[in-house]
PDB file of C-alpha atoms in Angstrom:
ATOM      1  CA  MET I1480      11.632  -2.715 -24.326  1.00 29.00           C
ATOM      2  CA  SER I1481      11.543  -2.722 -20.530  1.00 33.00           C
ATOM      3  CA  VAL I1482      13.657  -0.525 -18.271  1.00 38.00           C
ATOM      4  CA  TYR I1483      13.185  -2.962 -15.423  1.00 35.00           C
ATOM      5  CA  ASP I1484      15.044  -6.114 -14.637  1.00 36.00           C
ATOM      6  CA  GLU I1485      13.432  -8.359 -12.020  1.00 37.00           C
ATOM      7  CA  GLY I1486      16.768  -8.456 -10.179  1.00 38.00           C
ATOM      8  CA  ASP I1487      17.427  -4.711 -10.228  1.00 46.00           C
ATOM      9  CA  GLY I1488      14.479  -3.531  -8.170  1.00 69.00           C
ATOM     10  CA  VAL I1489      14.963   0.227  -8.704  1.00 87.00           C
ATOM     11  CA  LEU I1490      13.996   2.344 -11.714  1.00 94.00           C
ATOM     12  CA  ASP I1491      15.428   5.743 -12.618  1.00 95.00           C
ATOM     13  CA  LEU I1492      12.339   7.663 -13.775  1.00 97.00           C
ATOM     14  CA  ARG I1493      11.622  11.234 -14.831  1.00 97.00           C
ATOM     15  CA  VAL I1494       8.801  13.387 -13.475  1.00 97.00           C
ATOM     16  CA  GLU I1495       6.830  14.145 -16.638  1.00 97.00           C
ATOM     17  CA  SER I1496       4.159  16.312 -15.026  1.00 97.00           C
ATOM     18  CA  MET I1497       2.689  17.409 -11.692  1.00 96.00           C
ATOM     19  CA  THR I1498      -0.963  18.439 -11.259  1.00 96.00           C
ATOM     20  CA  VAL I1499      -2.844  19.893  -8.302  1.00 96.00           C
ATOM     21  CA  GLU I1500      -5.581  17.278  -7.874  1.00 95.00           C
ATOM     22  CA  ALA I1501      -7.214  18.727  -4.752  1.00 96.00           C
ATOM     23  CA  GLU I1502      -6.320  20.914  -1.803  1.00 95.00           C
ATOM     24  CA  GLY I1503      -2.946  19.606  -0.632  1.00 94.00           C
ATOM     25  CA  VAL I1504      -2.841  16.761  -3.192  1.00 96.00           C
ATOM     26  CA  LEU I1505      -0.395  16.575  -6.106  1.00 96.00           C
ATOM     27  CA  THR I1506      -0.550  13.992  -8.902  1.00 97.00           C
ATOM     28  CA  LEU I1507       2.825  12.900 -10.296  1.00 97.00           C
ATOM     29  CA  VAL I1508       3.293  11.227 -13.672  1.00 98.00           C
ATOM     30  CA  LEU I1509       6.550   9.241 -13.807  1.00 98.00           C
ATOM     31  CA  VAL I1510       8.043   7.960 -17.073  1.00 98.00           C
ATOM     32  CA  ASP I1511      11.186   6.272 -18.373  1.00 96.00           C
ATOM     33  CA  PRO I1512      13.507   9.019 -19.690  1.00 96.00           C
ATOM     34  CA  ASP I1513      14.143   6.952 -22.842  1.00 95.00           C
ATOM     35  CA  GLY I1514      10.496   6.141 -23.471  1.00 95.00           C
ATOM     36  CA  GLY I1515      10.736   2.506 -22.352  1.00 95.00           C
ATOM     37  CA  ARG I1516       7.848   0.438 -21.043  1.00 96.00           C
ATOM     38  CA  LEU I1517       7.541   0.131 -17.290  1.00 97.00           C
ATOM     39  CA  PRO I1518       6.959  -3.060 -15.285  1.00 96.00           C
ATOM     40  CA  GLU I1519       3.438  -4.444 -15.155  1.00 96.00           C
ATOM     41  CA  TRP I1520       1.302  -3.823 -12.100  1.00 97.00           C
ATOM     42  CA  THR I1521      -2.146  -4.743 -10.857  1.00 97.00           C
ATOM     43  CA  PRO I1522      -4.786  -2.750  -8.937  1.00 97.00           C
ATOM     44  CA  GLY I1523      -3.717  -2.220  -5.319  1.00 96.00           C
ATOM     45  CA  ALA I1524       0.011  -2.049  -6.111  1.00 95.00           C
ATOM     46  CA  HIS I1525       2.359   0.583  -4.732  1.00 93.00           C
ATOM     47  CA  VAL I1526       5.845   1.851  -5.537  1.00 94.00           C
ATOM     48  CA  ASP I1527       8.662   3.165  -3.360  1.00 91.00           C
ATOM     49  CA  LEU I1528       9.904   6.677  -4.076  1.00 94.00           C
ATOM     50  CA  TRP I1529      13.534   7.065  -3.014  1.00 91.00           C
ATOM     51  CA  LEU I1530      13.689  10.700  -1.942  1.00 90.00           C
ATOM     52  CA  PRO I1531      16.562  12.531  -0.228  1.00 87.00           C
ATOM     53  CA  GLU I1532      17.202  10.627   3.034  1.00 78.00           C
ATOM     54  CA  VAL I1533      13.760   8.955   3.058  1.00 84.00           C
ATOM     55  CA  VAL I1534      11.857   6.259   1.184  1.00 85.00           C
ATOM     56  CA  ARG I1535       8.092   6.573   0.935  1.00 87.00           C
ATOM     57  CA  GLN I1536       5.394   4.289  -0.480  1.00 90.00           C
ATOM     58  CA  TYR I1537       2.639   5.560  -2.785  1.00 94.00           C
ATOM     59  CA  SER I1538      -0.206   3.620  -4.385  1.00 95.00           C
ATOM     60  CA  LEU I1539      -0.418   3.550  -8.167  1.00 97.00           C
ATOM     61  CA  CYS I1540      -3.655   5.204  -9.271  1.00 97.00           C
ATOM     62  CA  GLY I1541      -3.398   5.246 -13.057  1.00 95.00           C
ATOM     63  CA  ASP I1542      -4.316   2.676 -15.699  1.00 96.00           C
ATOM     64  CA  PRO I1543      -2.535  -0.706 -15.351  1.00 96.00           C
ATOM     65  CA  ASP I1544      -2.830  -1.174 -19.125  1.00 96.00           C
ATOM     66  CA  ASP I1545      -0.733   1.956 -19.745  1.00 96.00           C
ATOM     67  CA  ARG I1546       2.859   0.726 -19.478  1.00 96.00           C
ATOM     68  CA  SER I1547       4.274   4.126 -20.459  1.00 97.00           C
ATOM     69  CA  ARG I1548       3.773   5.805 -17.089  1.00 97.00           C
ATOM     70  CA  TYR I1549       3.201   5.447 -13.371  1.00 98.00           C
ATOM     71  CA  VAL I1550       0.757   7.828 -11.704  1.00 98.00           C
ATOM     72  CA  VAL I1551       0.778   8.512  -7.944  1.00 97.00           C
ATOM     73  CA  ALA I1552      -1.004  11.108  -5.829  1.00 97.00           C
ATOM     74  CA  VAL I1553       0.773  12.632  -2.834  1.00 95.00           C
ATOM     75  CA  LEU I1554      -0.904  14.368   0.091  1.00 94.00           C
ATOM     76  CA  GLN I1555       1.075  17.160   1.744  1.00 91.00           C
ATOM     77  CA  ALA I1556       0.984  15.812   5.283  1.00 80.00           C
ATOM     78  CA  PRO I1557       1.168  18.418   8.085  1.00 74.00           C
ATOM     79  CA  ASP I1558       3.423  16.089  10.096  1.00 68.00           C
ATOM     80  CA  SER I1559       5.611  15.165   7.112  1.00 61.00           C
ATOM     81  CA  ARG I1560       8.985  13.652   7.972  1.00 64.00           C
ATOM     82  CA  GLY I1561      10.429  14.799   4.656  1.00 70.00           C
ATOM     83  CA  GLY I1562       8.641  12.800   1.955  1.00 84.00           C
ATOM     84  CA  SER I1563       5.533  14.753   1.010  1.00 88.00           C
ATOM     85  CA  GLU I1564       7.162  18.040   1.985  1.00 89.00           C
ATOM     86  CA  TYR I1565       9.993  17.431  -0.485  1.00 91.00           C
ATOM     87  CA  ILE I1566       7.603  16.427  -3.266  1.00 94.00           C
ATOM     88  CA  HIS I1567       5.319  19.427  -2.821  1.00 94.00           C
ATOM     89  CA  ARG I1568       7.977  22.080  -2.245  1.00 92.00           C
ATOM     90  CA  LEU I1569      11.043  20.958  -4.175  1.00 93.00           C
ATOM     91  CA  LEU I1570      10.285  18.263  -6.749  1.00 94.00           C
ATOM     92  CA  ARG I1571       9.523  19.612 -10.218  1.00 96.00           C
ATOM     93  CA  PRO I1572       8.763  18.259 -13.725  1.00 97.00           C
ATOM     94  CA  GLY I1573      11.961  17.075 -15.382  1.00 96.00           C
ATOM     95  CA  ASP I1574      13.528  15.898 -12.112  1.00 96.00           C
ATOM     96  CA  ARG I1575      14.640  12.289 -11.774  1.00 96.00           C
ATOM     97  CA  VAL I1576      13.391   9.955  -9.047  1.00 96.00           C
ATOM     98  CA  GLU I1577      14.469   6.439  -8.130  1.00 94.00           C
ATOM     99  CA  VAL I1578      11.414   4.201  -7.912  1.00 95.00           C
ATOM    100  CA  GLY I1579      11.254   0.721  -6.364  1.00 90.00           C
ATOM    101  CA  GLY I1580       8.643  -1.915  -7.073  1.00 82.00           C
ATOM    102  CA  PRO I1581       5.872  -2.184  -7.967  1.00 93.00           C
ATOM    103  CA  ARG I1582       4.629  -4.565  -5.273  1.00 90.00           C
ATOM    104  CA  ASN I1583       1.084  -5.553  -4.410  1.00 92.00           C
ATOM    105  CA  HIS I1584      -0.057  -6.552  -0.915  1.00 88.00           C
ATOM    106  CA  PHE I1585      -3.578  -5.242  -1.499  1.00 92.00           C
ATOM    107  CA  ALA I1586      -4.576  -7.249  -4.540  1.00 92.00           C
ATOM    108  CA  LEU I1587      -8.174  -7.329  -5.766  1.00 95.00           C
ATOM    109  CA  ARG I1588      -9.350 -10.922  -5.476  1.00 93.00           C
ATOM    110  CA  PRO I1589     -12.361 -12.314  -7.350  1.00 94.00           C
ATOM    111  CA  ALA I1590     -15.667 -11.727  -5.542  1.00 94.00           C
ATOM    112  CA  LYS I1591     -19.367 -11.616  -6.321  1.00 94.00           C
ATOM    113  CA  GLU I1592     -19.632  -8.020  -5.120  1.00 95.00           C
ATOM    114  CA  TYR I1593     -17.316  -5.301  -3.821  1.00 97.00           C
ATOM    115  CA  LEU I1594     -17.630  -2.553  -1.243  1.00 97.00           C
ATOM    116  CA  PHE I1595     -14.808  -0.013  -1.408  1.00 98.00           C
ATOM    117  CA  ILE I1596     -14.251   2.332   1.541  1.00 98.00           C
ATOM    118  CA  ALA I1597     -11.768   5.182   1.147  1.00 97.00           C
ATOM    119  CA  GLY I1598     -10.724   7.964   3.483  1.00 96.00           C
ATOM    120  CA  GLY I1599      -8.874  10.974   2.075  1.00 95.00           C
ATOM    121  CA  ILE I1600      -5.824  10.034   0.011  1.00 95.00           C
ATOM    122  CA  GLY I1601      -6.839   6.402   0.558  1.00 96.00           C
ATOM    123  CA  ILE I1602      -8.833   6.757  -2.646  1.00 97.00           C
ATOM    124  CA  THR I1603      -5.650   6.207  -4.691  1.00 97.00           C
ATOM    125  CA  PRO I1604      -5.425   2.373  -4.686  1.00 97.00           C
ATOM    126  CA  ILE I1605      -9.222   2.154  -4.989  1.00 98.00           C
ATOM    127  CA  LEU I1606      -9.380   3.928  -8.373  1.00 98.00           C
ATOM    128  CA  PRO I1607      -7.799   1.120 -10.437  1.00 98.00           C
ATOM    129  CA  MET I1608      -9.772  -1.429  -8.391  1.00 98.00           C
ATOM    130  CA  ILE I1609     -13.018   0.200  -9.499  1.00 97.00           C
ATOM    131  CA  ARG I1610     -11.855   0.053 -13.112  1.00 96.00           C
ATOM    132  CA  GLU I1611     -11.025  -3.650 -12.700  1.00 97.00           C
ATOM    133  CA  ALA I1612     -14.331  -4.469 -10.973  1.00 96.00           C
ATOM    134  CA  ASP I1613     -16.104  -2.810 -13.883  1.00 94.00           C
ATOM    135  CA  ARG I1614     -14.050  -4.847 -16.338  1.00 94.00           C
ATOM    136  CA  ARG I1615     -15.029  -8.033 -14.529  1.00 94.00           C
ATOM    137  CA  GLY I1616     -18.693  -7.054 -14.577  1.00 94.00           C
ATOM    138  CA  ALA I1617     -18.925  -7.322 -10.781  1.00 95.00           C
ATOM    139  CA  PRO I1618     -21.327  -5.088  -8.810  1.00 96.00           C
ATOM    140  CA  TRP I1619     -19.534  -2.551  -6.608  1.00 97.00           C
ATOM    141  CA  ARG I1620     -20.117   0.463  -4.383  1.00 97.00           C
ATOM    142  CA  LEU I1621     -17.705   3.124  -3.124  1.00 98.00           C
ATOM    143  CA  VAL I1622     -18.040   5.085   0.111  1.00 98.00           C
ATOM    144  CA  TYR I1623     -15.533   7.952   0.004  1.00 98.00           C
ATOM    145  CA  GLY I1624     -14.995  10.252   2.968  1.00 97.00           C
ATOM    146  CA  GLY I1625     -12.767  13.290   3.431  1.00 96.00           C
ATOM    147  CA  ARG I1626     -12.414  16.487   5.396  1.00 95.00           C
ATOM    148  CA  SER I1627     -14.119  18.560   2.690  1.00 96.00           C
ATOM    149  CA  ARG I1628     -14.873  18.398  -1.019  1.00 96.00           C
ATOM    150  CA  ARG I1629     -11.912  20.721  -1.629  1.00 96.00           C
ATOM    151  CA  SER I1630      -9.533  18.155  -0.128  1.00 95.00           C
ATOM    152  CA  MET I1631     -10.999  15.084  -1.839  1.00 97.00           C
ATOM    153  CA  ALA I1632      -9.074  14.112  -4.954  1.00 97.00           C
ATOM    154  CA  PHE I1633     -10.504  12.640  -8.181  1.00 97.00           C
ATOM    155  CA  LEU I1634     -14.125  13.696  -7.553  1.00 96.00           C
ATOM    156  CA  GLU I1635     -14.557  14.655 -11.208  1.00 94.00           C
ATOM    157  CA  ARG I1636     -13.367  11.235 -12.362  1.00 93.00           C
ATOM    158  CA  LEU I1637     -15.675   9.478  -9.906  1.00 96.00           C
ATOM    159  CA  ARG I1638     -18.711  11.527 -10.927  1.00 95.00           C
ATOM    160  CA  GLY I1639     -19.055   9.409 -14.051  1.00 92.00           C
ATOM    161  CA  TYR I1640     -19.942   6.361 -11.948  1.00 95.00           C
ATOM    162  CA  GLY I1641     -23.179   7.916 -10.747  1.00 95.00           C
ATOM    163  CA  ASP I1642     -24.910   6.676  -7.612  1.00 95.00           C
ATOM    164  CA  ARG I1643     -22.476   3.797  -7.136  1.00 97.00           C
ATOM    165  CA  VAL I1644     -20.223   6.389  -5.496  1.00 97.00           C
ATOM    166  CA  LEU I1645     -21.221   7.974  -2.173  1.00 97.00           C
ATOM    167  CA  VAL I1646     -19.133  11.098  -1.471  1.00 97.00           C
ATOM    168  CA  TRP I1647     -19.155  12.004   2.235  1.00 97.00           C
ATOM    169  CA  PRO I1648     -17.373  15.277   3.192  1.00 97.00           C
ATOM    170  CA  GLU I1649     -16.977  15.480   6.957  1.00 96.00           C
ATOM    171  CA  ASP I1650     -17.559  19.244   7.127  1.00 95.00           C
ATOM    172  CA  GLU I1651     -20.993  18.728   5.533  1.00 95.00           C
ATOM    173  CA  GLN I1652     -22.156  15.375   6.905  1.00 94.00           C
ATOM    174  CA  GLY I1653     -19.946  14.394   9.836  1.00 93.00           C
ATOM    175  CA  LEU I1654     -18.128  11.077  10.100  1.00 92.00           C
ATOM    176  CA  LEU I1655     -18.752   8.303   7.593  1.00 93.00           C
ATOM    177  CA  ASP I1656     -21.872   6.270   8.307  1.00 93.00           C
ATOM    178  CA  LEU I1657     -20.057   2.928   8.466  1.00 95.00           C
ATOM    179  CA  ASP I1658     -22.927   1.200  10.277  1.00 93.00           C
ATOM    180  CA  THR I1659     -25.125   1.660   7.221  1.00 93.00           C
ATOM    181  CA  ALA I1660     -22.357   0.921   4.715  1.00 93.00           C
ATOM    182  CA  LEU I1661     -21.465  -2.340   6.469  1.00 93.00           C
ATOM    183  CA  ALA I1662     -24.974  -3.353   7.512  1.00 89.00           C
ATOM    184  CA  ALA I1663     -25.187  -6.287   5.085  1.00 79.00           C
ATOM    185  CA  ASN I1664     -22.630  -9.073   5.429  1.00 78.00           C
ATOM    186  CA  ASP I1665     -23.739 -10.787   2.232  1.00 79.00           C
ATOM    187  CA  ASP I1666     -22.131 -14.008   1.117  1.00 84.00           C
ATOM    188  CA  GLY I1667     -19.570 -13.172  -1.558  1.00 89.00           C
ATOM    189  CA  LEU I1668     -19.156  -9.500  -0.572  1.00 94.00           C
ATOM    190  CA  ALA I1669     -15.526  -8.326  -0.378  1.00 95.00           C
ATOM    191  CA  VAL I1670     -14.589  -5.113   1.438  1.00 96.00           C
ATOM    192  CA  TYR I1671     -11.494  -3.127   0.448  1.00 96.00           C
ATOM    193  CA  CYS I1672     -10.626  -0.235   2.744  1.00 96.00           C
ATOM    194  CA  CYS I1673      -7.785   2.293   2.629  1.00 95.00           C
ATOM    195  CA  GLY I1674      -7.426   5.394   4.741  1.00 93.00           C
ATOM    196  CA  PRO I1675      -6.232   6.823   8.051  1.00 91.00           C
ATOM    197  CA  ALA I1676      -5.736   4.658  11.126  1.00 88.00           C
ATOM    198  CA  GLY I1677      -9.047   5.750  12.677  1.00 91.00           C
ATOM    199  CA  LEU I1678     -11.016   4.634   9.636  1.00 94.00           C
ATOM    200  CA  ILE I1679      -9.182   1.297   9.491  1.00 92.00           C
ATOM    201  CA  ALA I1680      -9.878   0.660  13.190  1.00 91.00           C
ATOM    202  CA  ALA I1681     -13.558   1.571  12.816  1.00 94.00           C
ATOM    203  CA  VAL I1682     -14.042  -0.812   9.877  1.00 94.00           C
ATOM    204  CA  GLU I1683     -12.096  -3.571  11.645  1.00 90.00           C
ATOM    205  CA  SER I1684     -14.292  -3.340  14.733  1.00 91.00           C
ATOM    206  CA  ARG I1685     -17.503  -3.496  12.698  1.00 92.00           C
ATOM    207  CA  CYS I1686     -16.258  -6.473  10.660  1.00 91.00           C
ATOM    208  CA  ALA I1687     -14.773  -8.462  13.548  1.00 87.00           C
ATOM    209  CA  THR I1688     -17.152 -11.387  12.983  1.00 88.00           C
ATOM    210  CA  TRP I1689     -16.918 -11.385   9.185  1.00 90.00           C
ATOM    211  CA  PRO I1690     -14.975 -14.115   7.340  1.00 86.00           C
ATOM    212  CA  THR I1691     -11.265 -13.293   7.563  1.00 80.00           C
ATOM    213  CA  ASP I1692     -10.798 -13.174   3.801  1.00 84.00           C
ATOM    214  CA  ALA I1693     -13.758 -10.842   3.216  1.00 91.00           C
ATOM    215  CA  VAL I1694     -12.181  -7.639   4.599  1.00 92.00           C
ATOM    216  CA  ASN I1695      -8.944  -6.213   3.223  1.00 92.00           C
ATOM    217  CA  PHE I1696      -6.938  -3.167   4.324  1.00 91.00           C
ATOM    218  CA  GLU I1697      -4.171  -0.924   3.059  1.00 89.00           C
ATOM    219  CA  ARG I1698      -2.589   1.142   5.842  1.00 81.00           C
ATOM    220  CA  PHE I1699      -0.803   4.475   5.512  1.00 74.00           C
ATOM    221  CA  THR I1700       1.330   4.006   8.608  1.00 70.00           C
ATOM    222  CA  ALA I1701       2.797   1.141  10.565  1.00 69.00           C
ATOM    223  CA  ARG I1702       0.941  -0.503  13.408  1.00 71.00           C
ATOM    224  CA  ASP I1703       1.911   0.470  16.941  1.00 70.00           C
ATOM    225  CA  LEU I1704       4.102  -2.405  18.142  1.00 74.00           C
ATOM    226  CA  SER I1705       5.177  -0.803  21.419  1.00 69.00           C
ATOM    227  CA  ALA I1706       2.972  -3.075  23.546  1.00 74.00           C
ATOM    228  CA  LEU I1707       4.359  -6.283  22.022  1.00 79.00           C
ATOM    229  CA  SER I1708       7.207  -8.112  23.722  1.00 79.00           C
ATOM    230  CA  SER I1709       9.994  -9.833  21.814  1.00 85.00           C
ATOM    231  CA  ALA I1710      12.001 -12.910  22.672  1.00 86.00           C
ATOM    232  CA  PRO I1711      15.435 -13.853  21.323  1.00 89.00           C
ATOM    233  CA  VAL I1712      15.339 -16.045  18.226  1.00 90.00           C
ATOM    234  CA  THR I1713      17.890 -18.144  16.385  1.00 91.00           C
ATOM    235  CA  VAL I1714      17.894 -17.343  12.677  1.00 90.00           C
ATOM    236  CA  THR I1715      19.572 -19.713  10.244  1.00 90.00           C
ATOM    237  CA  CYS I1716      20.339 -18.360   6.771  1.00 89.00           C
ATOM    238  CA  ALA I1717      20.187 -21.458   4.588  1.00 88.00           C
ATOM    239  CA  ARG I1718      21.943 -20.081   1.515  1.00 90.00           C
ATOM    240  CA  SER I1719      24.518 -18.029   3.407  1.00 88.00           C
ATOM    241  CA  GLN I1720      25.209 -20.930   5.801  1.00 88.00           C
ATOM    242  CA  LEU I1721      25.078 -18.608   8.789  1.00 88.00           C
ATOM    243  CA  THR I1722      23.315 -18.988  12.128  1.00 91.00           C
ATOM    244  CA  LEU I1723      22.578 -15.802  14.051  1.00 87.00           C
ATOM    245  CA  GLU I1724      21.396 -15.227  17.588  1.00 92.00           C
ATOM    246  CA  VAL I1725      18.978 -12.304  17.356  1.00 90.00           C
ATOM    247  CA  SER I1726      18.465 -10.581  20.695  1.00 89.00           C
ATOM    248  CA  ALA I1727      15.106  -9.327  21.903  1.00 87.00           C
ATOM    249  CA  ALA I1728      16.322  -5.748  21.483  1.00 87.00           C
ATOM    250  CA  GLU I1729      17.205  -5.938  17.772  1.00 89.00           C
ATOM    251  CA  SER I1730      15.260  -6.684  14.633  1.00 89.00           C
ATOM    252  CA  ILE I1731      16.002  -9.667  12.435  1.00 89.00           C
ATOM    253  CA  LEU I1732      16.876  -7.228   9.659  1.00 89.00           C
ATOM    254  CA  ASP I1733      19.414  -5.411  11.855  1.00 86.00           C
ATOM    255  CA  ALA I1734      21.018  -8.722  12.822  1.00 87.00           C
ATOM    256  CA  LEU I1735      21.218  -9.861   9.198  1.00 88.00           C
ATOM    257  CA  GLU I1736      22.823  -6.599   8.102  1.00 86.00           C
ATOM    258  CA  ALA I1737      25.311  -6.699  10.976  1.00 87.00           C
ATOM    259  CA  ALA I1738      26.353 -10.166   9.802  1.00 86.00           C
ATOM    260  CA  GLY I1739      26.848  -8.933   6.263  1.00 86.00           C
ATOM    261  CA  VAL I1740      23.691 -10.502   4.813  1.00 86.00           C
ATOM    262  CA  GLY I1741      22.105  -8.019   2.445  1.00 82.00           C
ATOM    263  CA  VAL I1742      18.311  -7.765   2.332  1.00 82.00           C
ATOM    264  CA  ALA I1743      16.347  -5.374   0.153  1.00 74.00           C
ATOM    265  CA  ASN I1744      14.448  -2.922   2.339  1.00 72.00           C
ATOM    266  CA  ALA I1745      12.809   0.472   2.123  1.00 70.00           C
ATOM    267  CA  CYS I1746      10.516   1.492   4.976  1.00 72.00           C
ATOM    268  CA  ARG I1747      11.953  -0.654   7.827  1.00 79.00           C
ATOM    269  CA  ASP I1748       8.641  -0.445   9.707  1.00 77.00           C
ATOM    270  CA  GLY I1749       6.521  -3.149   8.084  1.00 76.00           C
ATOM    271  CA  VAL I1750       4.574  -1.088   5.560  1.00 75.00           C
ATOM    272  CA  CYS I1751       6.155  -1.674   2.147  1.00 73.00           C
ATOM    273  CA  GLY I1752       6.934  -5.417   2.020  1.00 75.00           C
ATOM    274  CA  SER I1753      10.311  -4.974   0.320  1.00 77.00           C
ATOM    275  CA  CYS I1754      12.136  -7.051   2.967  1.00 84.00           C
ATOM    276  CA  GLU I1755       9.939 -10.167   2.620  1.00 85.00           C
ATOM    277  CA  VAL I1756      12.074 -13.301   2.952  1.00 88.00           C
ATOM    278  CA  ALA I1757      10.948 -16.882   2.362  1.00 88.00           C
ATOM    279  CA  VAL I1758      10.709 -19.076   5.481  1.00 91.00           C
ATOM    280  CA  LEU I1759      11.921 -22.686   5.166  1.00 89.00           C
ATOM    281  CA  ALA I1760      11.282 -23.779   8.760  1.00 89.00           C
ATOM    282  CA  GLY I1761       9.803 -22.318  11.919  1.00 90.00           C
ATOM    283  CA  THR I1762       6.666 -20.266  12.483  1.00 90.00           C
ATOM    284  CA  PRO I1763       6.697 -16.501  11.878  1.00 89.00           C
ATOM    285  CA  ASP I1764       5.065 -14.004  14.213  1.00 86.00           C
ATOM    286  CA  HIS I1765       3.809 -11.457  11.682  1.00 88.00           C
ATOM    287  CA  ARG I1766       3.935  -7.887  12.922  1.00 86.00           C
ATOM    288  CA  ASP I1767       3.890  -6.042   9.624  1.00 83.00           C
ATOM    289  CA  SER I1768       1.142  -3.659   8.555  1.00 76.00           C
ATOM    290  CA  ILE I1769       0.429  -5.545   5.343  1.00 76.00           C
ATOM    291  CA  ARG I1770      -1.197  -8.792   6.441  1.00 78.00           C
ATOM    292  CA  SER I1771      -4.625  -9.167   7.968  1.00 70.00           C
ATOM    293  CA  GLY I1772      -7.105 -11.955   8.624  1.00 68.00           C
ATOM    294  CA  ALA I1773      -6.052 -15.372   7.354  1.00 70.00           C
ATOM    295  CA  GLU I1774      -2.784 -13.919   6.018  1.00 77.00           C
ATOM    296  CA  LEU I1775      -1.506 -13.740   9.596  1.00 80.00           C
ATOM    297  CA  ASP I1776      -1.295 -17.542   9.579  1.00 82.00           C
ATOM    298  CA  ASP I1777       1.033 -17.601   6.563  1.00 83.00           C
ATOM    299  CA  THR I1778       4.216 -19.574   7.276  1.00 86.00           C
ATOM    300  CA  THR I1779       5.945 -19.155   3.919  1.00 88.00           C
ATOM    301  CA  SER I1780       7.531 -15.716   4.389  1.00 88.00           C
ATOM    302  CA  LEU I1781       7.951 -12.798   6.764  1.00 88.00           C
ATOM    303  CA  ALA I1782       8.982  -9.150   6.778  1.00 86.00           C
ATOM    304  CA  VAL I1783      12.302  -9.249   8.609  1.00 89.00           C
ATOM    305  CA  CYS I1784      12.211  -5.556   9.572  1.00 87.00           C
ATOM    306  CA  VAL I1785       9.523  -5.975  12.259  1.00 88.00           C
ATOM    307  CA  SER I1786       8.339  -9.587  12.445  1.00 89.00           C
ATOM    308  CA  ARG I1787       9.563 -12.154  14.956  1.00 89.00           C
ATOM    309  CA  ALA I1788       9.006 -15.892  15.501  1.00 88.00           C
ATOM    310  CA  ARG I1789       6.568 -18.082  17.407  1.00 90.00           C
ATOM    311  CA  THR I1790       9.204 -20.794  17.504  1.00 91.00           C
ATOM    312  CA  PRO I1791      12.747 -20.645  18.977  1.00 90.00           C
ATOM    313  CA  GLU I1792      14.279 -20.875  15.502  1.00 92.00           C
ATOM    314  CA  LEU I1793      13.583 -19.661  11.983  1.00 90.00           C
ATOM    315  CA  VAL I1794      15.284 -20.942   8.857  1.00 91.00           C
ATOM    316  CA  LEU I1795      15.270 -18.356   6.089  1.00 88.00           C
ATOM    317  CA  ASP I1796      15.924 -18.807   2.375  1.00 89.00           C
ATOM    318  CA  ILE I1797      18.676 -16.237   2.205  1.00 90.00           C
TER     319      ILE I1797
END
């Protein structure tokens, strides 16, 4: 039995357990209250947790083969806007949580060899990727940095992988030695990186000349779009038979909602991918925090919460 219908999009799950995984990091195990099987997911996937007044995205870090539970790890962020603070201070085993997804914009593609780079809580999507790389028999290495060993989650689990894992606490060794980690741009090497904005930027700059499909990122926060200008765009909703004039000052999502066109959405800042809509005509200007490299040239869909158009008109399948 499944508790999820592809059209529903939101699950009502129970918090089965909560475990202190590291300093400031809680692991949550979420299950169906009636014991049902949960939707399938693949390494790199995340879910939306619908918390009081906020929706937050968390990577799944358990075993994809275990359909009985979802496992996420939540860092208590000092600048929390309500998500992690609520989970750490108020959420307790037995409570119910609405969960959206899972969705995967950080999928592990086939490669000859993998280099995983994680910073802090960015280790969470990497854990099931390591398991999958092992299953495929592909060589892999992990470089894992954090403020200190006390704050770095899942060290005990990673210890079993031996010298394939390089643990790099900043208080002992300084910043990650990315120059050494990324010294070899071997044919067939795929890089998967998740962590804070500074780590993402540092890896991006060192891999600027690499093939666009060789380096993949999962971001915690949305890109800064303040320097980008926006032009008005005409949006035609093919199924709704509506044509909207979207001003430069409003998002496509806001214009659709004002016209009564419902679109699933969670984060509204280009991080979660829940508002992806198929594009039938026109060229999107992708401004989300999901795509990178060759994915920025995709013309088949766009995230209507932040993205715009490179053409005067877009026709959407909605």
